[in-house]
XYZ file of N, CA and C in Angstrom:
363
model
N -13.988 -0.264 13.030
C -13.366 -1.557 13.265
C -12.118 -1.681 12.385
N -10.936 -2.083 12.910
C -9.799 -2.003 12.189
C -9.728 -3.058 11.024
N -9.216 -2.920 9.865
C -9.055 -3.588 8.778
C -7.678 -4.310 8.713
N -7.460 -5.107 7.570
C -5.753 -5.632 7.528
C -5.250 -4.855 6.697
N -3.830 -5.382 6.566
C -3.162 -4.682 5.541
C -1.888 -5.143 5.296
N -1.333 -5.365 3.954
C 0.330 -5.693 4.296
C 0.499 -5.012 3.001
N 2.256 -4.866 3.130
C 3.171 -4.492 2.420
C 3.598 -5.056 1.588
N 4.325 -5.692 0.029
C 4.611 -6.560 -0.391
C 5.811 -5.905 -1.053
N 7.228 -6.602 -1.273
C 7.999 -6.114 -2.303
C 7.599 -7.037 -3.449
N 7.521 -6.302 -4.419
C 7.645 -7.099 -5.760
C 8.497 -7.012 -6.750
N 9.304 -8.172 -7.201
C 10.301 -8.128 -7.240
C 10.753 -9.469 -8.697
N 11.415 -8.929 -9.741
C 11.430 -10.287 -10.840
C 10.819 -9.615 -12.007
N 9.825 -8.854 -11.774
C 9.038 -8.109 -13.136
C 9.076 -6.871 -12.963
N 9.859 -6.067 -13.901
C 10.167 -4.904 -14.205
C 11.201 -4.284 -12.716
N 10.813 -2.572 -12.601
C 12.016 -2.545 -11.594
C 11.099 -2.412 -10.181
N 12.065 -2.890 -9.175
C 11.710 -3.642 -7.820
C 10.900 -1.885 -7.557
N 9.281 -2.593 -6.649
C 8.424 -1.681 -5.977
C 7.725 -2.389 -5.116
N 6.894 -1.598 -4.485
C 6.111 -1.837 -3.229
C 4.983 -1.606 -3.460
N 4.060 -2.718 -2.632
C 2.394 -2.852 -3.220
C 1.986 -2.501 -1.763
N 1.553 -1.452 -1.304
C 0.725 -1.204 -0.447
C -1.219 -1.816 -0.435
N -1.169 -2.428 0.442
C -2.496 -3.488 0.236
C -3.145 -3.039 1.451
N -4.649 -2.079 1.213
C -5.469 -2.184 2.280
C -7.194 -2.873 1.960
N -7.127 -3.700 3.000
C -8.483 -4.735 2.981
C -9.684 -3.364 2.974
N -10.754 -3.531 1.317
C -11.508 -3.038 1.414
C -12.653 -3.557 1.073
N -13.773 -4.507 2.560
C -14.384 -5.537 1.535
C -13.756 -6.588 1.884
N -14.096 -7.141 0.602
C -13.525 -8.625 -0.057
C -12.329 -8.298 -1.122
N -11.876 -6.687 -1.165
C -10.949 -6.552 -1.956
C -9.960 -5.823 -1.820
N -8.163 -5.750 -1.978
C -7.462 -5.078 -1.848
C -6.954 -3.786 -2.204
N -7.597 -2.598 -1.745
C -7.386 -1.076 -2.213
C -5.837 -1.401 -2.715
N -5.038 -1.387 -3.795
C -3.694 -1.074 -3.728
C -3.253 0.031 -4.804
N -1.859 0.239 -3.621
C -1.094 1.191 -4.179
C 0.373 0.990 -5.014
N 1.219 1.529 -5.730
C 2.392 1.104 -6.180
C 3.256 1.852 -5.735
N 4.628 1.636 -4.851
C 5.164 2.284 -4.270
C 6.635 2.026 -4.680
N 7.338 3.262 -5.149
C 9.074 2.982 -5.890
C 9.960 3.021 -4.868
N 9.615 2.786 -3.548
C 10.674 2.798 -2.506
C 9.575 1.958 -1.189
N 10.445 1.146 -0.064
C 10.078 1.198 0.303
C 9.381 2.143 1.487
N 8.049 2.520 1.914
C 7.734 3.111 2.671
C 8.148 2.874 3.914
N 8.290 1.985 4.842
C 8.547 1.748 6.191
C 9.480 2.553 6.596
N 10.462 3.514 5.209
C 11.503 4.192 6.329
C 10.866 5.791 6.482
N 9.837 5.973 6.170
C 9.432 7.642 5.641
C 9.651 8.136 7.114
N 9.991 9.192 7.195
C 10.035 10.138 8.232
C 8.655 10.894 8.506
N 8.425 11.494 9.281
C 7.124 12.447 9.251
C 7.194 13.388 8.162
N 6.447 13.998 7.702
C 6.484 14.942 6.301
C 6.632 14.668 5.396
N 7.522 13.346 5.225
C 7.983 12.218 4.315
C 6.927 12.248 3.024
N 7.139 11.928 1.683
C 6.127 11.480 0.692
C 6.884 10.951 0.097
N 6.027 9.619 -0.775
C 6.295 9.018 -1.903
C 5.063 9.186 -2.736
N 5.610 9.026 -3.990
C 4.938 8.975 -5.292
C 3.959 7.845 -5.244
N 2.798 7.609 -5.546
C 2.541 6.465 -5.503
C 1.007 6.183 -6.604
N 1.120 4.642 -7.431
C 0.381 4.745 -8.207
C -0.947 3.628 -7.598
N -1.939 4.062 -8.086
C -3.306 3.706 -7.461
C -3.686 2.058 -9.012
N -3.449 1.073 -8.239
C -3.689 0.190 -9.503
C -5.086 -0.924 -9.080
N -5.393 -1.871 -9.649
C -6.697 -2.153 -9.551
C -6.560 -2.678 -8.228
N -8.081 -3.526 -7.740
C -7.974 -3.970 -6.637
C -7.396 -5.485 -6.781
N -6.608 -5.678 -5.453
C -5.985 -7.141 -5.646
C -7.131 -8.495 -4.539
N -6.738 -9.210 -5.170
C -8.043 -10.104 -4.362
C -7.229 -10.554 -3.151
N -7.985 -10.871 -2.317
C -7.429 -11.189 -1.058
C -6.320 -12.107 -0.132
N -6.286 -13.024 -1.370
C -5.357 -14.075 -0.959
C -3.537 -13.297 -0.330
N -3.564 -12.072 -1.407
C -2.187 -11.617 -1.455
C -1.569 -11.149 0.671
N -2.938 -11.394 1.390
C -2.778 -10.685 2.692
C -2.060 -11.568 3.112
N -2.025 -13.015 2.639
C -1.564 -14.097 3.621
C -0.140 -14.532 2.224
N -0.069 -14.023 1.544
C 0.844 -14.798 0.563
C 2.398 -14.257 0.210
N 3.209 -15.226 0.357
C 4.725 -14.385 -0.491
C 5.295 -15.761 -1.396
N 5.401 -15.241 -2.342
C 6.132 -15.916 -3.510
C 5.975 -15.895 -4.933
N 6.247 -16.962 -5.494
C 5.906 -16.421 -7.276
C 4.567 -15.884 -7.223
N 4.289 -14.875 -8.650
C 3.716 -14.102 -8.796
C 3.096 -15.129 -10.291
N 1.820 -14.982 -10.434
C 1.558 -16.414 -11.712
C 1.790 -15.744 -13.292
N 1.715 -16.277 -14.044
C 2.369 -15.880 -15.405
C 3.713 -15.154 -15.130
N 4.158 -15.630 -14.632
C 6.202 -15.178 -14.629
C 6.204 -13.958 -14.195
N 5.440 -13.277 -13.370
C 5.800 -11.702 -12.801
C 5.969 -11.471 -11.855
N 7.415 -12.257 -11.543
C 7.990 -11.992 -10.446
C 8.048 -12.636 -9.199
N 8.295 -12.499 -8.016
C 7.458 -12.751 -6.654
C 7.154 -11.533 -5.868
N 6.809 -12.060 -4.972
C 6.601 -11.071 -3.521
C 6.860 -11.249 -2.432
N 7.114 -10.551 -1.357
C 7.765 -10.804 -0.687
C 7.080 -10.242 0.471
N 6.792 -10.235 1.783
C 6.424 -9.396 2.771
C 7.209 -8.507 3.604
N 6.853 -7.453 3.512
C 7.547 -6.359 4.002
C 7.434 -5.844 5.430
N 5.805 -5.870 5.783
C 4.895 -5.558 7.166
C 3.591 -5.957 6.878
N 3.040 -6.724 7.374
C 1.609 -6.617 8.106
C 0.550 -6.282 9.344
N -0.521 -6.286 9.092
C -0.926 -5.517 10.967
C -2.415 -5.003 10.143
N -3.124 -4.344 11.373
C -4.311 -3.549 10.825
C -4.586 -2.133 10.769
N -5.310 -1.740 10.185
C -5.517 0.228 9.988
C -7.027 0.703 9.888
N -6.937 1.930 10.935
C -8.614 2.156 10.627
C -8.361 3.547 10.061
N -9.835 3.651 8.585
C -9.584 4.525 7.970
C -10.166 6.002 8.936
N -9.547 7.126 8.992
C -10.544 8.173 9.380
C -10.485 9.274 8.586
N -10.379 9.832 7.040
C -11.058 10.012 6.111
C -10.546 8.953 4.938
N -12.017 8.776 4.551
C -12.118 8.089 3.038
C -13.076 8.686 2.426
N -12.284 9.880 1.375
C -12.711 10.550 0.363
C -12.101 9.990 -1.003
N -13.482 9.649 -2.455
C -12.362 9.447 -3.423
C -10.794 9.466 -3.419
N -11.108 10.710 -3.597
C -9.222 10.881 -3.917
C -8.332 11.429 -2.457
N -8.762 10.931 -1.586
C -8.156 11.096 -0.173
C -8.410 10.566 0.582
N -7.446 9.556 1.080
C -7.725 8.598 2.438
C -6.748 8.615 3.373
N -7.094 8.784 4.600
C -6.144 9.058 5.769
C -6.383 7.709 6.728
N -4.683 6.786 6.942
C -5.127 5.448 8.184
C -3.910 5.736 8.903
N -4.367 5.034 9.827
C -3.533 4.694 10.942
C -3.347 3.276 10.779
N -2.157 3.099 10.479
C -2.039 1.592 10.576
C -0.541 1.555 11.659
N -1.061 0.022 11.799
C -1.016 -0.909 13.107
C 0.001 -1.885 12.919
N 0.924 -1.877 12.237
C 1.888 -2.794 11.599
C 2.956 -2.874 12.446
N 4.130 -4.013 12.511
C 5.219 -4.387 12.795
C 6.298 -2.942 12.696
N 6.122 -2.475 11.502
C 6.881 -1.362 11.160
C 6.212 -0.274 10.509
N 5.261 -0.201 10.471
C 4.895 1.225 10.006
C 3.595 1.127 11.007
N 3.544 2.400 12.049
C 2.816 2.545 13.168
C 2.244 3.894 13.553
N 2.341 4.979 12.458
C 1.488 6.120 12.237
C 0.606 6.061 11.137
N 0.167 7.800 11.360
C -0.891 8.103 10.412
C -0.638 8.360 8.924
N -1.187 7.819 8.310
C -0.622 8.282 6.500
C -1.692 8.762 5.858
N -1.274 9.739 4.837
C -2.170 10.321 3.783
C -1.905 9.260 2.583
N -2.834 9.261 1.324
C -3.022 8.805 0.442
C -3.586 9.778 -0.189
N -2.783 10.917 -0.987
C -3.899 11.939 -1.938
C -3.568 11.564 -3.500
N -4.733 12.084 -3.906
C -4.406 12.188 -5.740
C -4.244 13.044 -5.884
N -3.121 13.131 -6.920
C -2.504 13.802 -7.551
C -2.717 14.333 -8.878
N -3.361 13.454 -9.018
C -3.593 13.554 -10.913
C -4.895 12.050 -11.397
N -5.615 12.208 -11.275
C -6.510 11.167 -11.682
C -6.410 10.521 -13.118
N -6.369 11.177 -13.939
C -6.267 10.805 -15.590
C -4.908 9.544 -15.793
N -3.880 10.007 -14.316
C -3.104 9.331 -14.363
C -2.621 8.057 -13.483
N -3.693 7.963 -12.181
C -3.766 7.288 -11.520
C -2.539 7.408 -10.267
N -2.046 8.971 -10.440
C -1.029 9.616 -9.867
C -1.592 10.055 -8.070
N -0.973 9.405 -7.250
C -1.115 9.388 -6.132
C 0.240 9.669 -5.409
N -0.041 10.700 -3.660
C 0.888 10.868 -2.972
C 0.868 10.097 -1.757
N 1.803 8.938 -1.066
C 1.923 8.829 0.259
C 2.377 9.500 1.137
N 1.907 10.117 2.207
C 2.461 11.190 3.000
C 3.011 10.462 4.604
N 3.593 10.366 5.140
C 3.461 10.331 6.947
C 3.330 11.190 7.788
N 1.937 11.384 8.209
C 1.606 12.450 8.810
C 2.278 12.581 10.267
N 1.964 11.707 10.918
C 2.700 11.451 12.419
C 3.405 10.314 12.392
């Protein structure tokens, strides 16, 4: 069954990145992304860091960010179904406005919370 998901720029605290947000649960798997993703080509990767889970409100939300960090902004939303979710490897298809293939999510480095976004198709 397909899940949600959106994109967020964040933007005001430290230098401008992208919060990749997938609904896992009652909670947001996210990622930290130094570019936006929506333009990746196939083969394409970004760097990307694996940070805690965000609570749910952020699916429906853009603006200040609380204690002064920043805002957010929406980038794409839509839904994705996972077809592998291994620890350190998850492969979706998401269903978004602008991003409408398959993506990898591998680790890279765990100690560091070092993760790759890939576009597979």
């Amino acid at each position: 069954m397909p899940e949600e998901f959106v994109i967020l720029c964040h933007s005001g605290y430290g230098p401008v990145h992208y919060d990749l947000m997938l609904r896992t649960g009652d909670v947001l798997a996210t990622w930290q992304l130094a570019a936006d993703p929506c333009g990746l080509a196939k083969g394409q990767s970004l760097p990307a860091k694996r940070l805690a889970d965000h609570r749910m409100g952020y699916l429906a939300y853009e603006g200040p960010v609380n204690k002064d960090r920043g805002r957010v902004d929406r980038v794409d939303i839509g839904t994705y179904e996972r077809t592998v979710e291994q620890p350190d490897r998850w492969v979706v298809d998401l269903a978004g406005a602008k991003m409408k293939d398959t993506f990898e999510l591998q680790c890279e480095d765990p100690q560091r919370n070092a993760w790759r976004l890939t576009r597979v198709s």
